[in-house]
Amino acid sequence: MRSFFIIIILIFSFQSFSKANDITELEIENMNVGESLLNHFTKKEIKLFMKSPNSFNYKNNKYVAISTHANYDIFSPSSENDPYADTKDNYDYVGVIIKPTDKKYIIYEVSAYINFPNNFEGCKKKKDEIVSSISSTLDDVKIETNTAPHTYDKSGESISYDTWFYLDNGYVAANCENWSEKLTKENGWDDKLKVRLIDDKFMKFLTNEAY
């Protein structure tokens, strides 16, 4: 199993394993794409996560994004429905994507977030350091980097600075999100660095249906 961590200086380290480029071989906070979230939390806890104001339901309630871990030095629960585990590394919070109707609670994405309020340039700099480290570790992987309007914001005012690593059955992504002033005020969203392990099925949903 390849272990996938952001350490204090935000450089990735990997334990050696076969060069399969299999998304299920990677982990964040010991969680893997393709496994059941029940391996880490009880059904009661997962249902509380889904009820939290911090959860996000995708189109037609097909998938839900929930937070599972938080750095309580900087992140305060918004309600009693936020029984988060502590983050082990220097994340602000960690979350997963699951299907709300799936009783097995299979994980389709694991993501780690670090906030960069009003510091998009700092976010990009740290992201580039992380991308360099990942690039030196993975062999024979297609890599794409681009800067484009964020697909969530139809106004085109929010920007996403992205690097994608194409694995056999999924993706590793490092993204800096620069939200528009309007969305920041409406939703309280900070600019943030996001590192993601993504199942290819969920990526197809994001590309073709989500927005």
Short mmCIF file of C-alpha atoms in Angstrom, two decimals, residues 1-104:
data_model
loop_
_atom_site.label_atom_id
_atom_site.label_comp_id
_atom_site.label_asym_id
_atom_site.label_seq_id
_atom_site.Cartn_x
_atom_site.Cartn_y
_atom_site.Cartn_z
CA MET A 1 0.00 0.00 0.00
CA ARG A 2 1.34 3.41 -0.88
CA SER A 3 0.83 5.94 1.84
CA PHE A 4 -0.09 9.46 0.78
CA PHE A 5 0.57 12.24 3.29
CA ILE A 6 1.07 15.98 3.40
CA ILE A 7 3.78 16.54 5.99
CA ILE A 8 4.50 19.83 7.72
CA ILE A 9 6.40 21.31 4.79
CA LEU A 10 3.68 19.97 2.47
CA ILE A 11 5.87 17.65 0.44
CA PHE A 12 4.51 14.20 -0.34
CA SER A 13 6.19 11.01 0.74
CA PHE A 14 5.41 7.51 -0.46
CA GLN A 15 6.18 4.06 0.84
CA SER A 16 7.51 1.88 -1.95
CA PHE A 17 5.15 -0.51 -3.71
CA SER A 18 4.63 -1.97 -7.16
CA LYS A 19 4.43 0.53 -10.02
CA ALA A 20 0.79 -0.27 -10.74
CA ASN A 21 -0.44 3.34 -10.78
CA ASP A 22 -3.64 2.06 -9.17
CA ILE A 23 -5.70 4.78 -7.46
CA THR A 24 -6.77 2.30 -4.77
CA GLU A 25 -3.13 1.90 -3.70
CA LEU A 26 -2.97 5.52 -2.50
CA GLU A 27 -4.30 6.87 0.77
CA ILE A 28 -4.93 10.06 2.70
CA GLU A 29 -5.49 9.77 6.46
CA ASN A 30 -5.37 5.98 5.91
CA MET A 31 -8.47 6.17 3.67
CA ASN A 32 -8.50 4.69 0.16
CA VAL A 33 -10.68 5.18 -2.88
CA GLY A 34 -12.75 2.02 -3.40
CA GLU A 35 -12.97 0.97 0.23
CA SER A 36 -15.90 1.37 2.61
CA LEU A 37 -15.98 4.42 4.87
CA LEU A 38 -17.34 1.99 7.48
CA ASN A 39 -13.73 0.82 7.88
CA HIS A 40 -13.07 4.14 9.61
CA PHE A 41 -16.37 5.46 11.00
CA THR A 42 -19.62 4.03 12.32
CA LYS A 43 -22.84 4.26 10.36
CA LYS A 44 -24.13 6.76 12.94
CA GLU A 45 -21.08 9.00 12.48
CA ILE A 46 -21.38 8.88 8.69
CA LYS A 47 -25.05 9.87 8.85
CA LEU A 48 -24.11 12.80 11.09
CA PHE A 49 -21.46 13.86 8.57
CA MET A 50 -24.07 13.84 5.81
CA LYS A 51 -26.44 16.00 7.90
CA SER A 52 -23.74 18.55 8.65
CA PRO A 53 -24.02 22.06 7.16
CA ASN A 54 -20.48 21.42 5.88
CA SER A 55 -21.66 18.61 3.58
CA PHE A 56 -22.37 19.23 -0.11
CA ASN A 57 -24.89 17.31 -2.19
CA TYR A 58 -24.18 17.01 -5.89
CA LYS A 59 -26.79 17.17 -8.63
CA ASN A 60 -29.75 14.82 -8.14
CA ASN A 61 -28.26 13.77 -4.78
CA LYS A 62 -26.15 11.20 -6.61
CA TYR A 63 -23.03 11.90 -4.54
CA VAL A 64 -22.34 13.78 -1.33
CA ALA A 65 -19.11 15.41 -0.17
CA ILE A 66 -18.54 15.18 3.58
CA SER A 67 -15.79 16.22 5.95
CA THR A 68 -14.31 13.46 8.12
CA HIS A 69 -11.20 14.99 9.75
CA ALA A 70 -10.43 18.50 10.93
CA ASN A 71 -7.63 20.50 12.51
CA TYR A 72 -9.44 21.86 15.56
CA ASP A 73 -6.79 24.53 16.12
CA ILE A 74 -8.28 26.45 13.20
CA PHE A 75 -11.52 24.65 12.31
CA SER A 76 -14.55 24.79 14.59
CA PRO A 77 -17.56 22.48 14.20
CA SER A 78 -20.61 24.33 12.94
CA SER A 79 -22.99 22.09 14.86
CA GLU A 80 -23.21 18.97 17.01
CA ASN A 81 -23.41 17.06 13.72
CA ASP A 82 -19.68 17.52 13.15
CA PRO A 83 -17.94 14.73 15.15
CA TYR A 84 -14.75 14.97 13.11
CA ALA A 85 -11.60 12.97 13.77
CA ASP A 86 -8.39 14.94 14.29
CA THR A 87 -6.10 15.33 11.31
CA LYS A 88 -2.75 13.59 11.68
CA ASP A 89 -0.86 15.92 9.37
CA ASN A 90 -0.90 19.58 8.48
CA TYR A 91 -4.32 19.61 6.82
CA ASP A 92 -7.08 22.03 7.69
CA TYR A 93 -9.59 19.30 6.95
CA VAL A 94 -10.05 16.04 5.06
CA GLY A 95 -13.13 14.74 3.33
CA VAL A 96 -14.53 12.03 1.09
CA ILE A 97 -17.14 11.57 -1.62
CA ILE A 98 -19.71 8.81 -1.18
CA LYS A 99 -23.15 7.97 -2.54
CA PRO A 100 -25.79 8.87 0.08
CA THR A 101 -27.95 5.86 -0.84
CA ASP A 102 -25.08 3.35 -0.78
CA LYS A 103 -25.33 1.28 2.41
CA LYS A 104 -21.71 0.17 1.99
#
